[in-house]
Amino acid sequence: MVPQTMVTAIREFIEGGQRELLAIRLSPIGAAELVARLEESRPPDPKAATLIVVRHGERVEISVVWMRQLIFSHAARLAGDTTEQQNAVILTEVSRGLMSFQNLNLGFKLTAGFLLGSDGDLPGLATALQKRLPITVQTVNPFSLVKVTGDSLQLVSHQSAFAGHIGSVWSQTQPLIEVLDFLAPRQPVI
C-alpha cells in the first residue's frame, strides 16, 4: 500500500498548485493497462500469464498479469555499472519474483513478456529473458503508442518510465485492468 505520509505529501503538493487531488495510481497498474491494450485482440487464456518489466532510472518494476488482472508486482534497485551487470540484477529479481509467484500454484504459467521502453532503456534484456524463460518477449516503446510532437522526447532519458503514465491515462476512457485508487483504496471505482 501507499504510506499515508506519501499521500499527504502528494496532496499538499497538488493543492499548493491550486489543484485538487482526485486519485493516486501506481505505475505497475498503468503498465498493466498498457499491456492489456497491446494484448486486447487475444482472448484471455486462463492458463497463461504475462511478465512486464519497466525501468525507472535506477529502479526496475517487475509485474505479472493474469486474465487482465495485476496479480504480482515487485520493484528493485539496479546495481552495477554495465548493461550486463544491470541485466543480471533484473534476471535475478525476475527469477526471485517468479519463484514466489509460482509457489502459489495457481494453475497457470508465464507465456509472454513485455519490456516497456525504448531499445536503449533495457539493451540485451529481451534476449537474456528469452534464454532464461520459455517465453516470447516483446520490447514496446510506450511513446510509439501515442502521438508526441516537438522535441520533447529528447529530454526523456528513460522512456520506459512513462509506460505507467500512458496506461493510466488510457484507463480513464475504458479500463481493461481493474483500477485501485490508492487515495481511497476501499471505495468502489465509479
Short mmCIF file of N, CA and C in Angstrom, two decimals:
data_model
loop_
_atom_site.label_atom_id
_atom_site.label_comp_id
_atom_site.label_asym_id
_atom_site.label_seq_id
_atom_site.Cartn_x
_atom_site.Cartn_y
_atom_site.Cartn_z
N MET A 1 0.84 -1.19 0.00
CA MET A 1 0.00 0.00 0.00
C MET A 1 0.88 1.25 0.00
N VAL A 2 0.24 2.38 -0.18
CA VAL A 2 0.96 3.65 -0.19
C VAL A 2 0.90 4.24 1.22
N PRO A 3 2.06 4.59 1.81
CA PRO A 3 2.05 5.17 3.16
C PRO A 3 1.27 6.48 3.20
N GLN A 4 0.57 6.70 4.29
CA GLN A 4 -0.24 7.91 4.43
C GLN A 4 0.63 9.17 4.34
N THR A 5 1.88 9.10 4.80
CA THR A 5 2.76 10.27 4.71
C THR A 5 3.01 10.65 3.26
N MET A 6 3.12 9.65 2.39
CA MET A 6 3.32 9.93 0.96
C MET A 6 2.06 10.56 0.37
N VAL A 7 0.90 10.03 0.73
CA VAL A 7 -0.37 10.58 0.24
C VAL A 7 -0.49 12.04 0.68
N THR A 8 -0.15 12.32 1.93
CA THR A 8 -0.23 13.69 2.46
C THR A 8 0.71 14.61 1.68
N ALA A 9 1.93 14.16 1.43
CA ALA A 9 2.89 14.99 0.69
C ALA A 9 2.40 15.25 -0.73
N ILE A 10 1.85 14.25 -1.38
CA ILE A 10 1.33 14.41 -2.75
C ILE A 10 0.16 15.39 -2.73
N ARG A 11 -0.75 15.21 -1.76
CA ARG A 11 -1.92 16.10 -1.67
C ARG A 11 -1.48 17.55 -1.46
N GLU A 12 -0.52 17.78 -0.56
CA GLU A 12 -0.05 19.14 -0.28
C GLU A 12 0.60 19.76 -1.53
N PHE A 13 1.36 18.97 -2.27
CA PHE A 13 2.00 19.46 -3.49
C PHE A 13 0.94 19.88 -4.52
N ILE A 14 -0.04 19.00 -4.73
CA ILE A 14 -1.09 19.27 -5.72
C ILE A 14 -1.93 20.48 -5.31
N GLU A 15 -2.34 20.51 -4.06
CA GLU A 15 -3.17 21.62 -3.58
C GLU A 15 -2.39 22.93 -3.54
N GLY A 16 -1.06 22.85 -3.38
CA GLY A 16 -0.22 24.05 -3.43
C GLY A 16 -0.24 24.69 -4.81
N GLY A 17 -0.51 23.90 -5.83
CA GLY A 17 -0.64 24.41 -7.19
C GLY A 17 -2.07 24.77 -7.54
N GLN A 18 -2.91 24.93 -6.53
CA GLN A 18 -4.31 25.30 -6.70
C GLN A 18 -5.09 24.25 -7.52
N ARG A 19 -4.78 22.99 -7.29
CA ARG A 19 -5.47 21.88 -7.96
C ARG A 19 -6.01 20.93 -6.91
N GLU A 20 -6.90 20.05 -7.33
CA GLU A 20 -7.49 19.07 -6.42
C GLU A 20 -6.97 17.68 -6.77
N LEU A 21 -6.52 16.96 -5.76
CA LEU A 21 -6.06 15.59 -5.96
C LEU A 21 -7.29 14.68 -6.04
N LEU A 22 -7.45 14.00 -7.18
CA LEU A 22 -8.62 13.16 -7.38
C LEU A 22 -8.33 11.68 -7.17
N ALA A 23 -7.11 11.24 -7.49
CA ALA A 23 -6.78 9.83 -7.37
C ALA A 23 -5.28 9.65 -7.35
N ILE A 24 -4.84 8.54 -6.78
CA ILE A 24 -3.43 8.14 -6.82
C ILE A 24 -3.40 6.74 -7.37
N ARG A 25 -2.64 6.56 -8.43
CA ARG A 25 -2.49 5.24 -9.03
C ARG A 25 -1.00 4.94 -9.14
N LEU A 26 -0.64 3.69 -9.05
CA LEU A 26 0.76 3.28 -9.13
C LEU A 26 1.10 2.82 -10.53
N SER A 27 2.36 2.99 -10.91
CA SER A 27 2.79 2.70 -12.27
C SER A 27 2.61 1.24 -12.69
N PRO A 28 2.75 0.23 -11.82
CA PRO A 28 2.51 -1.14 -12.31
C PRO A 28 1.08 -1.36 -12.84
N ILE A 29 0.11 -0.67 -12.25
CA ILE A 29 -1.27 -0.80 -12.73
C ILE A 29 -1.39 -0.13 -14.10
N GLY A 30 -0.76 1.02 -14.27
CA GLY A 30 -0.78 1.69 -15.57
C GLY A 30 -0.05 0.89 -16.63
N ALA A 31 1.10 0.29 -16.26
CA ALA A 31 1.83 -0.55 -17.22
C ALA A 31 1.01 -1.78 -17.60
N ALA A 32 0.30 -2.35 -16.63
CA ALA A 32 -0.57 -3.49 -16.91
C ALA A 32 -1.69 -3.09 -17.86
N GLU A 33 -2.22 -1.88 -17.71
CA GLU A 33 -3.26 -1.37 -18.62
C GLU A 33 -2.71 -1.25 -20.04
N LEU A 34 -1.49 -0.73 -20.14
CA LEU A 34 -0.86 -0.59 -21.46
C LEU A 34 -0.70 -1.96 -22.12
N VAL A 35 -0.21 -2.95 -21.38
CA VAL A 35 -0.03 -4.29 -21.92
C VAL A 35 -1.37 -4.94 -22.25
N ALA A 36 -2.37 -4.72 -21.43
CA ALA A 36 -3.70 -5.28 -21.72
C ALA A 36 -4.22 -4.75 -23.04
N ARG A 37 -3.94 -3.51 -23.36
CA ARG A 37 -4.36 -2.94 -24.65
C ARG A 37 -3.55 -3.54 -25.79
N LEU A 38 -2.28 -3.84 -25.54
CA LEU A 38 -1.48 -4.49 -26.58
C LEU A 38 -1.97 -5.92 -26.85
N GLU A 39 -2.50 -6.57 -25.81
CA GLU A 39 -2.97 -7.95 -25.93
C GLU A 39 -4.48 -8.04 -26.14
N GLU A 40 -5.13 -6.90 -26.32
CA GLU A 40 -6.59 -6.85 -26.37
C GLU A 40 -7.20 -7.76 -27.44
N SER A 41 -6.53 -7.92 -28.56
CA SER A 41 -7.08 -8.74 -29.64
C SER A 41 -7.03 -10.23 -29.32
N ARG A 42 -6.17 -10.62 -28.37
CA ARG A 42 -6.11 -12.02 -27.95
C ARG A 42 -7.12 -12.29 -26.85
N PRO A 43 -7.89 -13.36 -26.96
CA PRO A 43 -8.80 -13.67 -25.85
C PRO A 43 -7.99 -14.07 -24.62
N PRO A 44 -8.46 -13.68 -23.43
CA PRO A 44 -7.73 -14.05 -22.20
C PRO A 44 -7.66 -15.58 -22.06
N ASP A 45 -6.48 -16.07 -21.73
CA ASP A 45 -6.24 -17.51 -21.55
C ASP A 45 -6.10 -17.77 -20.06
N PRO A 46 -7.00 -18.57 -19.46
CA PRO A 46 -6.93 -18.80 -18.01
C PRO A 46 -5.70 -19.59 -17.57
N LYS A 47 -4.92 -20.11 -18.51
CA LYS A 47 -3.71 -20.85 -18.13
C LYS A 47 -2.44 -20.07 -18.42
N ALA A 48 -2.56 -18.82 -18.88
CA ALA A 48 -1.39 -18.05 -19.30
C ALA A 48 -1.28 -16.74 -18.53
N ALA A 49 -0.05 -16.38 -18.18
CA ALA A 49 0.25 -15.11 -17.52
C ALA A 49 1.31 -14.37 -18.33
N THR A 50 1.37 -13.06 -18.13
CA THR A 50 2.30 -12.20 -18.88
C THR A 50 3.22 -11.47 -17.91
N LEU A 51 4.51 -11.47 -18.23
CA LEU A 51 5.53 -10.75 -17.47
C LEU A 51 5.69 -9.35 -18.05
N ILE A 52 5.80 -8.35 -17.18
CA ILE A 52 6.04 -6.97 -17.60
C ILE A 52 7.26 -6.46 -16.86
N VAL A 53 8.22 -5.88 -17.59
CA VAL A 53 9.41 -5.28 -16.99
C VAL A 53 9.50 -3.84 -17.47
N VAL A 54 9.60 -2.91 -16.52
CA VAL A 54 9.67 -1.49 -16.82
C VAL A 54 10.81 -0.89 -16.00
N ARG A 55 11.63 -0.09 -16.66
CA ARG A 55 12.74 0.57 -15.96
C ARG A 55 12.37 2.00 -15.63
N HIS A 56 12.70 2.42 -14.41
CA HIS A 56 12.51 3.80 -13.95
C HIS A 56 13.87 4.29 -13.47
N GLY A 57 14.71 4.71 -14.37
CA GLY A 57 16.04 5.16 -13.99
C GLY A 57 16.83 4.03 -13.37
N GLU A 58 17.13 4.14 -12.08
CA GLU A 58 17.92 3.11 -11.39
C GLU A 58 17.04 2.08 -10.69
N ARG A 59 15.76 2.06 -11.00
CA ARG A 59 14.83 1.06 -10.47
C ARG A 59 14.21 0.28 -11.61
N VAL A 60 13.81 -0.93 -11.31
CA VAL A 60 13.09 -1.74 -12.29
C VAL A 60 11.84 -2.29 -11.61
N GLU A 61 10.73 -2.28 -12.34
CA GLU A 61 9.48 -2.86 -11.84
C GLU A 61 9.20 -4.13 -12.62
N ILE A 62 8.89 -5.18 -11.90
CA ILE A 62 8.59 -6.48 -12.49
C ILE A 62 7.17 -6.84 -12.06
N SER A 63 6.30 -7.08 -13.03
CA SER A 63 4.90 -7.38 -12.73
C SER A 63 4.45 -8.60 -13.51
N VAL A 64 3.39 -9.23 -13.01
CA VAL A 64 2.76 -10.35 -13.70
C VAL A 64 1.27 -10.06 -13.80
N VAL A 65 0.73 -10.22 -15.01
CA VAL A 65 -0.69 -10.01 -15.27
C VAL A 65 -1.30 -11.35 -15.68
N TRP A 66 -2.45 -11.65 -15.12
CA TRP A 66 -3.19 -12.86 -15.47
C TRP A 66 -4.66 -12.50 -15.64
N MET A 67 -5.25 -12.90 -16.74
CA MET A 67 -6.66 -12.62 -17.03
C MET A 67 -6.96 -11.13 -16.85
N ARG A 68 -6.06 -10.31 -17.36
CA ARG A 68 -6.17 -8.85 -17.29
C ARG A 68 -6.28 -8.32 -15.86
N GLN A 69 -5.59 -9.01 -14.95
CA GLN A 69 -5.52 -8.58 -13.56
C GLN A 69 -4.05 -8.54 -13.15
N LEU A 70 -3.64 -7.46 -12.53
CA LEU A 70 -2.29 -7.38 -11.98
C LEU A 70 -2.27 -8.24 -10.73
N ILE A 71 -1.51 -9.33 -10.75
CA ILE A 71 -1.51 -10.24 -9.60
C ILE A 71 -0.20 -10.25 -8.84
N PHE A 72 0.85 -9.64 -9.41
CA PHE A 72 2.14 -9.62 -8.75
C PHE A 72 2.92 -8.41 -9.24
N SER A 73 3.59 -7.71 -8.32
CA SER A 73 4.45 -6.61 -8.71
C SER A 73 5.57 -6.49 -7.69
N HIS A 74 6.75 -6.22 -8.19
CA HIS A 74 7.94 -6.13 -7.35
C HIS A 74 8.87 -5.08 -7.96
N ALA A 75 9.47 -4.27 -7.12
CA ALA A 75 10.43 -3.27 -7.60
C ALA A 75 11.78 -3.54 -6.96
N ALA A 76 12.84 -3.26 -7.71
CA ALA A 76 14.20 -3.46 -7.20
C ALA A 76 15.09 -2.35 -7.73
N ARG A 77 16.12 -2.06 -6.96
CA ARG A 77 17.12 -1.07 -7.38
C ARG A 77 18.17 -1.76 -8.23
N LEU A 78 18.53 -1.13 -9.32
CA LEU A 78 19.56 -1.69 -10.20
C LEU A 78 20.94 -1.43 -9.62
N ALA A 79 21.81 -2.42 -9.73
CA ALA A 79 23.19 -2.29 -9.29
C ALA A 79 24.09 -2.59 -10.47
N GLY A 80 25.29 -2.07 -10.42
CA GLY A 80 26.27 -2.34 -11.47
C GLY A 80 26.40 -1.16 -12.41
N ASP A 81 27.55 -1.12 -13.05
CA ASP A 81 27.86 -0.02 -13.96
C ASP A 81 27.60 -0.38 -15.41
N THR A 82 27.62 -1.67 -15.73
CA THR A 82 27.46 -2.08 -17.12
C THR A 82 26.07 -2.64 -17.37
N THR A 83 25.69 -2.68 -18.63
CA THR A 83 24.41 -3.25 -19.02
C THR A 83 24.30 -4.70 -18.58
N GLU A 84 25.39 -5.45 -18.73
CA GLU A 84 25.38 -6.86 -18.36
C GLU A 84 25.13 -7.04 -16.86
N GLN A 85 25.77 -6.20 -16.04
CA GLN A 85 25.57 -6.27 -14.59
C GLN A 85 24.13 -5.92 -14.22
N GLN A 86 23.60 -4.88 -14.84
CA GLN A 86 22.22 -4.48 -14.55
C GLN A 86 21.23 -5.55 -15.03
N ASN A 87 21.46 -6.13 -16.20
CA ASN A 87 20.59 -7.20 -16.68
C ASN A 87 20.65 -8.42 -15.77
N ALA A 88 21.83 -8.71 -15.21
CA ALA A 88 21.95 -9.83 -14.27
C ALA A 88 21.10 -9.57 -13.02
N VAL A 89 21.08 -8.32 -12.53
CA VAL A 89 20.24 -7.97 -11.38
C VAL A 89 18.77 -8.17 -11.74
N ILE A 90 18.38 -7.70 -12.92
CA ILE A 90 16.98 -7.83 -13.35
C ILE A 90 16.59 -9.29 -13.48
N LEU A 91 17.45 -10.11 -14.09
CA LEU A 91 17.16 -11.54 -14.23
C LEU A 91 17.02 -12.21 -12.87
N THR A 92 17.88 -11.83 -11.92
CA THR A 92 17.78 -12.38 -10.57
C THR A 92 16.47 -11.98 -9.92
N GLU A 93 16.08 -10.72 -10.05
CA GLU A 93 14.82 -10.25 -9.46
C GLU A 93 13.61 -10.90 -10.13
N VAL A 94 13.67 -11.09 -11.44
CA VAL A 94 12.58 -11.79 -12.15
C VAL A 94 12.48 -13.21 -11.62
N SER A 95 13.61 -13.90 -11.51
CA SER A 95 13.60 -15.28 -11.01
C SER A 95 13.07 -15.35 -9.59
N ARG A 96 13.51 -14.43 -8.73
CA ARG A 96 13.06 -14.39 -7.34
C ARG A 96 11.54 -14.15 -7.27
N GLY A 97 11.08 -13.20 -8.05
CA GLY A 97 9.65 -12.89 -8.06
C GLY A 97 8.82 -14.04 -8.60
N LEU A 98 9.30 -14.67 -9.67
CA LEU A 98 8.55 -15.77 -10.26
C LEU A 98 8.53 -16.99 -9.36
N MET A 99 9.59 -17.18 -8.56
CA MET A 99 9.58 -18.31 -7.61
C MET A 99 8.46 -18.15 -6.60
N SER A 100 8.36 -16.95 -6.02
CA SER A 100 7.31 -16.74 -5.03
C SER A 100 5.94 -16.79 -5.69
N PHE A 101 5.83 -16.27 -6.90
CA PHE A 101 4.59 -16.29 -7.66
C PHE A 101 4.18 -17.73 -7.99
N GLN A 102 5.14 -18.55 -8.44
CA GLN A 102 4.83 -19.93 -8.83
C GLN A 102 4.57 -20.83 -7.63
N ASN A 103 5.11 -20.46 -6.46
CA ASN A 103 4.84 -21.23 -5.25
C ASN A 103 3.38 -21.16 -4.84
N LEU A 104 2.67 -20.16 -5.35
CA LEU A 104 1.24 -20.07 -5.07
C LEU A 104 0.46 -21.17 -5.77
N ASN A 105 1.07 -21.77 -6.82
CA ASN A 105 0.48 -22.88 -7.56
C ASN A 105 -0.96 -22.58 -7.97
N LEU A 106 -1.13 -21.52 -8.74
CA LEU A 106 -2.45 -21.08 -9.15
C LEU A 106 -2.92 -21.73 -10.44
N GLY A 107 -2.12 -22.60 -11.03
CA GLY A 107 -2.55 -23.35 -12.20
C GLY A 107 -2.31 -22.67 -13.53
N PHE A 108 -1.50 -21.64 -13.57
CA PHE A 108 -1.15 -21.03 -14.84
C PHE A 108 0.34 -20.78 -14.89
N LYS A 109 0.85 -20.51 -16.08
CA LYS A 109 2.29 -20.29 -16.22
C LYS A 109 2.54 -19.08 -17.10
N LEU A 110 3.75 -18.58 -17.02
CA LEU A 110 4.17 -17.44 -17.81
C LEU A 110 4.31 -17.86 -19.26
N THR A 111 3.66 -17.13 -20.17
CA THR A 111 3.74 -17.48 -21.59
C THR A 111 4.25 -16.34 -22.47
N ALA A 112 4.24 -15.11 -21.96
CA ALA A 112 4.66 -13.96 -22.75
C ALA A 112 5.32 -12.93 -21.85
N GLY A 113 6.09 -12.05 -22.47
CA GLY A 113 6.74 -10.99 -21.71
C GLY A 113 6.79 -9.71 -22.51
N PHE A 114 6.72 -8.59 -21.81
CA PHE A 114 6.83 -7.28 -22.43
C PHE A 114 7.87 -6.47 -21.67
N LEU A 115 8.80 -5.88 -22.41
CA LEU A 115 9.71 -4.87 -21.88
C LEU A 115 9.16 -3.55 -22.38
N LEU A 116 8.78 -2.67 -21.48
CA LEU A 116 8.21 -1.39 -21.88
C LEU A 116 9.28 -0.33 -21.82
N GLY A 117 9.65 0.17 -22.98
CA GLY A 117 10.67 1.20 -23.07
C GLY A 117 11.34 1.17 -24.42
N SER A 118 12.21 2.12 -24.65
CA SER A 118 12.95 2.15 -25.90
C SER A 118 14.03 1.06 -25.86
N ASP A 119 14.56 0.72 -27.01
CA ASP A 119 15.60 -0.31 -27.06
C ASP A 119 16.79 0.05 -26.18
N GLY A 120 17.07 1.34 -26.02
CA GLY A 120 18.20 1.77 -25.21
C GLY A 120 17.95 1.71 -23.71
N ASP A 121 16.69 1.58 -23.28
CA ASP A 121 16.38 1.53 -21.85
C ASP A 121 16.83 0.22 -21.21
N LEU A 122 16.65 -0.88 -21.93
CA LEU A 122 16.97 -2.22 -21.40
C LEU A 122 17.68 -3.04 -22.48
N PRO A 123 18.86 -2.60 -22.92
CA PRO A 123 19.54 -3.29 -24.01
C PRO A 123 19.94 -4.73 -23.65
N GLY A 124 19.63 -5.66 -24.55
CA GLY A 124 20.00 -7.06 -24.37
C GLY A 124 19.12 -7.85 -23.42
N LEU A 125 18.20 -7.17 -22.73
CA LEU A 125 17.40 -7.86 -21.73
C LEU A 125 16.39 -8.82 -22.35
N ALA A 126 15.78 -8.46 -23.47
CA ALA A 126 14.80 -9.35 -24.11
C ALA A 126 15.44 -10.68 -24.46
N THR A 127 16.63 -10.63 -25.04
CA THR A 127 17.35 -11.86 -25.40
C THR A 127 17.69 -12.67 -24.16
N ALA A 128 18.16 -12.00 -23.11
CA ALA A 128 18.52 -12.69 -21.87
C ALA A 128 17.30 -13.35 -21.22
N LEU A 129 16.16 -12.67 -21.22
CA LEU A 129 14.94 -13.24 -20.65
C LEU A 129 14.48 -14.46 -21.45
N GLN A 130 14.54 -14.35 -22.76
CA GLN A 130 14.11 -15.48 -23.61
C GLN A 130 15.01 -16.69 -23.45
N LYS A 131 16.29 -16.46 -23.15
CA LYS A 131 17.20 -17.58 -22.88
C LYS A 131 16.88 -18.25 -21.55
N ARG A 132 16.49 -17.44 -20.56
CA ARG A 132 16.22 -17.97 -19.23
C ARG A 132 14.81 -18.55 -19.09
N LEU A 133 13.84 -17.92 -19.73
CA LEU A 133 12.43 -18.34 -19.59
C LEU A 133 11.90 -18.83 -20.94
N PRO A 134 11.02 -19.79 -20.92
CA PRO A 134 10.46 -20.27 -22.20
C PRO A 134 9.30 -19.38 -22.67
N ILE A 135 9.58 -18.10 -22.89
CA ILE A 135 8.54 -17.16 -23.33
C ILE A 135 9.06 -16.31 -24.47
N THR A 136 8.13 -15.69 -25.19
CA THR A 136 8.47 -14.71 -26.20
C THR A 136 8.39 -13.34 -25.55
N VAL A 137 9.43 -12.53 -25.71
CA VAL A 137 9.50 -11.21 -25.09
C VAL A 137 9.48 -10.15 -26.18
N GLN A 138 8.57 -9.19 -26.04
CA GLN A 138 8.48 -8.06 -26.97
C GLN A 138 8.93 -6.79 -26.27
N THR A 139 9.70 -5.97 -26.97
CA THR A 139 10.06 -4.65 -26.46
C THR A 139 9.12 -3.65 -27.12
N VAL A 140 8.41 -2.87 -26.31
CA VAL A 140 7.46 -1.89 -26.83
C VAL A 140 7.77 -0.54 -26.19
N ASN A 141 8.05 0.44 -27.02
CA ASN A 141 8.27 1.79 -26.53
C ASN A 141 6.90 2.43 -26.31
N PRO A 142 6.59 2.85 -25.08
CA PRO A 142 5.26 3.43 -24.84
C PRO A 142 4.98 4.67 -25.69
N PHE A 143 6.03 5.39 -26.07
CA PHE A 143 5.83 6.58 -26.89
C PHE A 143 5.51 6.24 -28.34
N SER A 144 5.71 4.99 -28.74
CA SER A 144 5.31 4.59 -30.09
C SER A 144 3.80 4.38 -30.18
N LEU A 145 3.13 4.37 -29.04
CA LEU A 145 1.69 4.12 -28.99
C LEU A 145 0.87 5.39 -28.92
N VAL A 146 1.54 6.52 -28.74
CA VAL A 146 0.85 7.81 -28.65
C VAL A 146 1.54 8.80 -29.58
N LYS A 147 0.85 9.87 -29.90
CA LYS A 147 1.42 10.90 -30.77
C LYS A 147 2.17 11.92 -29.92
N VAL A 148 3.45 12.07 -30.19
CA VAL A 148 4.28 13.03 -29.48
C VAL A 148 4.82 14.02 -30.49
N THR A 149 4.64 15.30 -30.23
CA THR A 149 5.11 16.31 -31.17
C THR A 149 6.27 17.08 -30.57
N GLY A 150 7.02 17.72 -31.43
CA GLY A 150 8.13 18.56 -30.98
C GLY A 150 9.34 17.74 -30.58
N ASP A 151 10.23 18.38 -29.84
CA ASP A 151 11.49 17.77 -29.42
C ASP A 151 11.43 17.25 -27.99
N SER A 152 10.25 17.09 -27.42
CA SER A 152 10.13 16.74 -26.01
C SER A 152 10.75 15.39 -25.67
N LEU A 153 10.75 14.44 -26.61
CA LEU A 153 11.33 13.13 -26.32
C LEU A 153 12.84 13.19 -26.10
N GLN A 154 13.49 14.19 -26.64
CA GLN A 154 14.92 14.32 -26.45
C GLN A 154 15.27 14.64 -25.00
N LEU A 155 14.32 15.13 -24.24
CA LEU A 155 14.54 15.46 -22.83
C LEU A 155 14.34 14.25 -21.92
N VAL A 156 13.81 13.16 -22.45
CA VAL A 156 13.48 11.98 -21.64
C VAL A 156 14.61 10.97 -21.73
N SER A 157 15.25 10.67 -20.60
CA SER A 157 16.37 9.72 -20.63
C SER A 157 15.89 8.27 -20.65
N HIS A 158 14.82 7.96 -19.93
CA HIS A 158 14.27 6.60 -19.92
C HIS A 158 12.80 6.67 -20.28
N GLN A 159 12.49 6.39 -21.55
CA GLN A 159 11.11 6.47 -22.00
C GLN A 159 10.23 5.43 -21.32
N SER A 160 10.83 4.36 -20.83
CA SER A 160 10.07 3.32 -20.15
C SER A 160 9.37 3.86 -18.91
N ALA A 161 9.92 4.88 -18.27
CA ALA A 161 9.33 5.43 -17.04
C ALA A 161 7.94 6.00 -17.29
N PHE A 162 7.57 6.24 -18.54
CA PHE A 162 6.27 6.82 -18.85
C PHE A 162 5.22 5.77 -19.20
N ALA A 163 5.58 4.50 -19.19
CA ALA A 163 4.62 3.43 -19.53
C ALA A 163 3.43 3.45 -18.58
N GLY A 164 3.69 3.57 -17.29
CA GLY A 164 2.60 3.60 -16.31
C GLY A 164 1.71 4.81 -16.48
N HIS A 165 2.31 5.96 -16.81
CA HIS A 165 1.52 7.18 -17.00
C HIS A 165 0.60 7.05 -18.21
N ILE A 166 1.16 6.55 -19.31
CA ILE A 166 0.36 6.41 -20.53
C ILE A 166 -0.78 5.42 -20.30
N GLY A 167 -0.49 4.29 -19.66
CA GLY A 167 -1.53 3.31 -19.36
C GLY A 167 -2.59 3.88 -18.43
N SER A 168 -2.17 4.67 -17.44
CA SER A 168 -3.14 5.27 -16.51
C SER A 168 -4.07 6.26 -17.22
N VAL A 169 -3.52 7.02 -18.15
CA VAL A 169 -4.37 7.94 -18.92
C VAL A 169 -5.37 7.15 -19.75
N TRP A 170 -4.90 6.09 -20.41
CA TRP A 170 -5.82 5.26 -21.20
C TRP A 170 -6.90 4.64 -20.32
N SER A 171 -6.59 4.31 -19.10
CA SER A 171 -7.57 3.67 -18.22
C SER A 171 -8.72 4.61 -17.88
N GLN A 172 -8.55 5.89 -18.13
CA GLN A 172 -9.62 6.85 -17.85
C GLN A 172 -10.77 6.73 -18.85
N THR A 173 -10.51 6.18 -20.02
CA THR A 173 -11.56 6.05 -21.02
C THR A 173 -12.37 4.77 -20.85
N GLN A 174 -11.70 3.65 -20.92
CA GLN A 174 -12.37 2.35 -20.76
C GLN A 174 -11.34 1.37 -20.22
N PRO A 175 -11.22 1.25 -18.90
CA PRO A 175 -10.15 0.41 -18.33
C PRO A 175 -10.34 -1.07 -18.63
N LEU A 176 -9.22 -1.71 -18.94
CA LEU A 176 -9.21 -3.16 -19.13
C LEU A 176 -8.69 -3.86 -17.87
N ILE A 177 -7.90 -3.16 -17.09
CA ILE A 177 -7.34 -3.67 -15.84
C ILE A 177 -8.12 -3.04 -14.70
N GLU A 178 -8.43 -3.82 -13.69
CA GLU A 178 -9.12 -3.26 -12.54
C GLU A 178 -8.24 -2.21 -11.87
N VAL A 179 -8.78 -1.02 -11.68
CA VAL A 179 -8.04 0.11 -11.14
C VAL A 179 -8.22 0.16 -9.63
N LEU A 180 -7.13 0.44 -8.94
CA LEU A 180 -7.18 0.65 -7.50
C LEU A 180 -6.70 2.06 -7.23
N ASP A 181 -7.54 2.86 -6.61
CA ASP A 181 -7.21 4.24 -6.28
C ASP A 181 -6.58 4.25 -4.89
N PHE A 182 -5.29 4.52 -4.79
CA PHE A 182 -4.60 4.48 -3.51
C PHE A 182 -4.91 5.68 -2.64
N LEU A 183 -5.65 6.66 -3.17
CA LEU A 183 -6.13 7.75 -2.37
C LEU A 183 -7.31 7.28 -1.50
N ALA A 184 -8.13 6.40 -2.07
CA ALA A 184 -9.28 5.84 -1.36
C ALA A 184 -9.42 4.37 -1.76
N PRO A 185 -8.52 3.51 -1.27
CA PRO A 185 -8.46 2.13 -1.77
C PRO A 185 -9.68 1.26 -1.44
N ARG A 186 -10.48 1.64 -0.47
CA ARG A 186 -11.62 0.80 -0.09
C ARG A 186 -12.92 1.23 -0.76
N GLN A 187 -12.89 2.33 -1.50
CA GLN A 187 -14.09 2.79 -2.17
C GLN A 187 -14.19 2.13 -3.55
N PRO A 188 -15.41 1.74 -3.95
CA PRO A 188 -15.56 1.14 -5.29
C PRO A 188 -15.27 2.15 -6.38
N VAL A 189 -14.76 1.66 -7.50
CA VAL A 189 -14.47 2.52 -8.64
C VAL A 189 -15.78 2.93 -9.27
N ILE A 190 -15.93 4.23 -9.58
CA ILE A 190 -17.15 4.73 -10.22
C ILE A 190 -17.01 4.61 -11.71
#
